[in-house]
Amino acid sequence: MTIEQLVDPDESNSAVARLSRPWHDSKGVTVMRGVGWTLIYAGFLILGFVVHQLFITNIFAQRAQDTLESELAVRIDDGAQTFAYVDPATGDVVEVPEFDPTVGGGSSGGGVDLGEFEDRLFAYESAPDLGEALGTIRIPDIGLDWTIVEGVRLSPDLKKGAGHYPDTPIPGQAGNAGIAGHRTTYGQPFHDLGELNPGDRVFWDSATGTHEYEVREVFVVRPSELWVLDNRDGAWLTLTTCHPKWSATERLIVVSEMVGGPNFGLFGEPT
Amino acid sequence: MIRWVYRSLPGPTALRMSLFVLITLIFLVLLHFFYSWVGDTFLDPGGAVE
């Protein structure tokens, strides 16, 4: 190539032509620009995810809680509490909805003669439909106060806060009642559950009144360890949540035993 | 990209704007479900043992 060709701006491959070509036409710059915009979009996508998990899910849960509180008030006002006894022959819970201790008195309340089963009566409520309000759990030591929904389906039950395992007894009754709740999203009802220690108090408010529990154990298991919900003699309440925070790898378990309330002492002495 | 989507829409301005709002809403709803799935799967599946 001659000097004339090198400096001729009309020669497409001349040095002058190459140097004067717009910089943004180069392939490398185009690729870099594409990578840059991709990273910017990815950044917005991740930022949106953080905002969604930290704030948007809490808004959904709080709105659901408002509805649940109203539902629970109606459930309690409608007299969801009845009485029941455990049939010693079969071990089944026998509900006596027509029994009314304020009428007639004694073992014939409301005209129902319970005979020998009168001493076995306890305050009873049947579970509502899945997704409906069941009761309120309060743990003053960690500032927890949440209305509990029936069911532990990821959606919609647990998106409303915390839910009662339908296959376990209702809190306030005999056996091992289970409640699961989010730890970091959807209102994070069980965010501070790890701060509980044996001896701390847990309160359960429902149609049967207020029952008081005392924390016995706090431990961590794998998510598949269903034995934590196995039934027990006496009256227990087991809370489960994710562990560690922002992780699905383990479950934090808080086991508490009934130490007060209308049904206290009816299912055996506490340990 | 947003401009590209808007310019790709057919019809007069009013129709374009309506379609753009509709597409944005659908996109946000899909994004919500995607975020929920990622969060429920990897960050906090609700705390239930199963």
Coordinates of N, CA and C in Angstrom, one line a residue, chain A residues 41 45 48-49 52-53 60 154 159 165 181-186 223-224 240-242 246-248 251, chain B residues 1-3 27-28 31-50:
Chain A
Y41 N -30.1 -5.1 33.0 CA -31.5 -5.7 33.1 C -31.4 -6.8 34.3
L45 N -33.6 -7.0 37.6 CA -34.4 -8.3 37.9 C -34.1 -8.7 39.3
G48 N -35.6 -6.3 41.8 CA -37.0 -6.5 41.9 C -37.3 -7.7 42.8
F49 N -36.5 -8.7 42.7 CA -36.7 -10.0 43.5 C -36.6 -9.6 45.0
H52 N -39.5 -7.7 46.1 CA -40.7 -8.6 46.2 C -40.7 -9.4 47.4
Q53 N -39.5 -10.0 47.7 CA -39.4 -10.9 48.9 C -39.5 -10.2 50.2
F60 N -48.9 -8.7 51.1 CA -49.9 -9.8 50.8 C -50.3 -10.4 52.2
L154 N -48.4 -24.5 50.7 CA -47.6 -23.3 50.4 C -48.4 -22.1 49.9
K159 N -49.1 -18.4 52.7 CA -48.9 -17.0 52.2 C -49.8 -16.1 53.1
Y165 N -51.0 -27.7 60.9 CA -51.0 -28.9 60.2 C -52.4 -29.6 60.4
G181 N -44.7 -21.9 59.8 CA -44.8 -20.5 59.4 C -43.5 -20.1 58.7
H182 N -43.7 -19.1 57.8 CA -42.5 -18.5 57.1 C -41.6 -17.8 58.1
R183 N -40.3 -17.8 57.8 CA -39.4 -17.2 58.7 C -38.9 -15.8 58.1
T184 N -38.8 -15.7 56.8 CA -38.3 -14.5 56.2 C -39.1 -13.8 55.2
T185 N -40.2 -14.4 54.8 CA -41.1 -13.8 53.8 C -42.5 -13.9 54.2
Y186 N -43.4 -13.3 53.5 CA -44.9 -13.4 53.8 C -45.1 -13.0 55.3
P223 N -35.7 -31.1 56.7 CA -37.1 -30.9 56.4 C -37.9 -32.1 56.3
S224 N -37.3 -33.3 56.1 CA -38.1 -34.5 55.9 C -38.4 -35.3 57.3
T240 N -42.8 -25.1 63.6 CA -41.8 -25.4 62.7 C -41.6 -24.2 61.8
T241 N -40.3 -24.0 61.4 CA -40.0 -22.9 60.5 C -38.7 -23.2 59.8
C242 N -38.3 -22.4 58.8 CA -37.1 -22.6 58.0 C -35.9 -22.2 58.9
W246 N -33.3 -17.4 55.5 CA -33.1 -17.3 54.0 C -32.6 -18.6 53.4
S247 N -33.0 -19.7 54.0 CA -32.5 -21.0 53.5 C -33.6 -22.0 53.7
A248 N -33.7 -23.0 52.8 CA -34.7 -24.1 52.8 C -34.1 -25.4 53.3
R251 N -35.0 -27.2 59.2 CA -36.1 -26.7 59.9 C -35.8 -26.5 61.4
Chain B
M1 N -35.1 -1.5 25.2 CA -36.0 -2.6 25.0 C -37.4 -2.1 25.2
I2 N -37.6 -1.3 26.2 CA -39.0 -0.8 26.4 C -39.5 0.0 25.2
R3 N -38.6 0.9 24.7 CA -38.9 1.6 23.5 C -39.2 0.7 22.3
F27 N -46.7 -8.8 32.1 CA -45.3 -9.0 32.5 C -45.1 -9.0 34.0
L28 N -45.7 -8.0 34.7 CA -45.6 -7.9 36.1 C -46.2 -9.1 36.9
L31 N -43.9 -11.9 36.4 CA -42.7 -11.7 37.2 C -43.0 -12.1 38.7
H32 N -44.2 -11.7 39.1 CA -44.6 -12.0 40.5 C -44.6 -13.5 40.8
F33 N -45.2 -14.2 39.8 CA -45.3 -15.7 40.0 C -43.8 -16.3 40.0
F34 N -43.0 -15.7 39.1 CA -41.6 -16.2 39.0 C -40.9 -15.9 40.3
Y35 N -41.0 -14.7 40.8 CA -40.3 -14.4 42.1 C -40.8 -15.3 43.2
S36 N -42.2 -15.5 43.2 CA -42.7 -16.3 44.3 C -42.2 -17.7 44.2
W37 N -42.1 -18.2 43.0 CA -41.6 -19.6 42.9 C -40.1 -19.7 43.3
V38 N -39.3 -18.7 42.9 CA -37.9 -18.8 43.3 C -37.8 -18.6 44.8
G39 N -38.5 -17.7 45.4 CA -38.5 -17.5 46.9 C -39.0 -18.7 47.6
D40 N -40.1 -19.3 47.2 CA -40.6 -20.5 47.9 C -39.7 -21.7 47.7
T41 N -39.0 -21.8 46.6 CA -38.2 -23.0 46.4 C -36.8 -22.9 47.1
F42 N -36.2 -21.7 47.1 CA -34.8 -21.6 47.5 C -34.6 -20.8 48.8
L43 N -35.5 -19.9 49.1 CA -35.3 -19.1 50.3 C -36.1 -19.5 51.5
D44 N -37.4 -19.7 51.3 CA -38.3 -19.9 52.5 C -39.5 -20.6 52.0
P45 N -39.5 -22.0 52.1 CA -40.7 -22.7 51.6 C -41.8 -22.8 52.6
G46 N -41.8 -22.0 53.6 CA -43.0 -22.0 54.5 C -42.7 -22.6 55.8
G47 N -41.6 -23.3 56.0 CA -41.3 -23.9 57.3 C -41.9 -25.2 57.6
A48 N -42.7 -25.8 56.7 CA -43.4 -27.0 57.1 C -42.4 -28.2 56.9
V49 N -42.5 -29.2 57.7 CA -41.8 -30.5 57.5 C -42.7 -31.3 56.6
E50 N -42.1 -32.0 55.6 CA -42.9 -32.8 54.7 C -42.0 -33.9 54.1

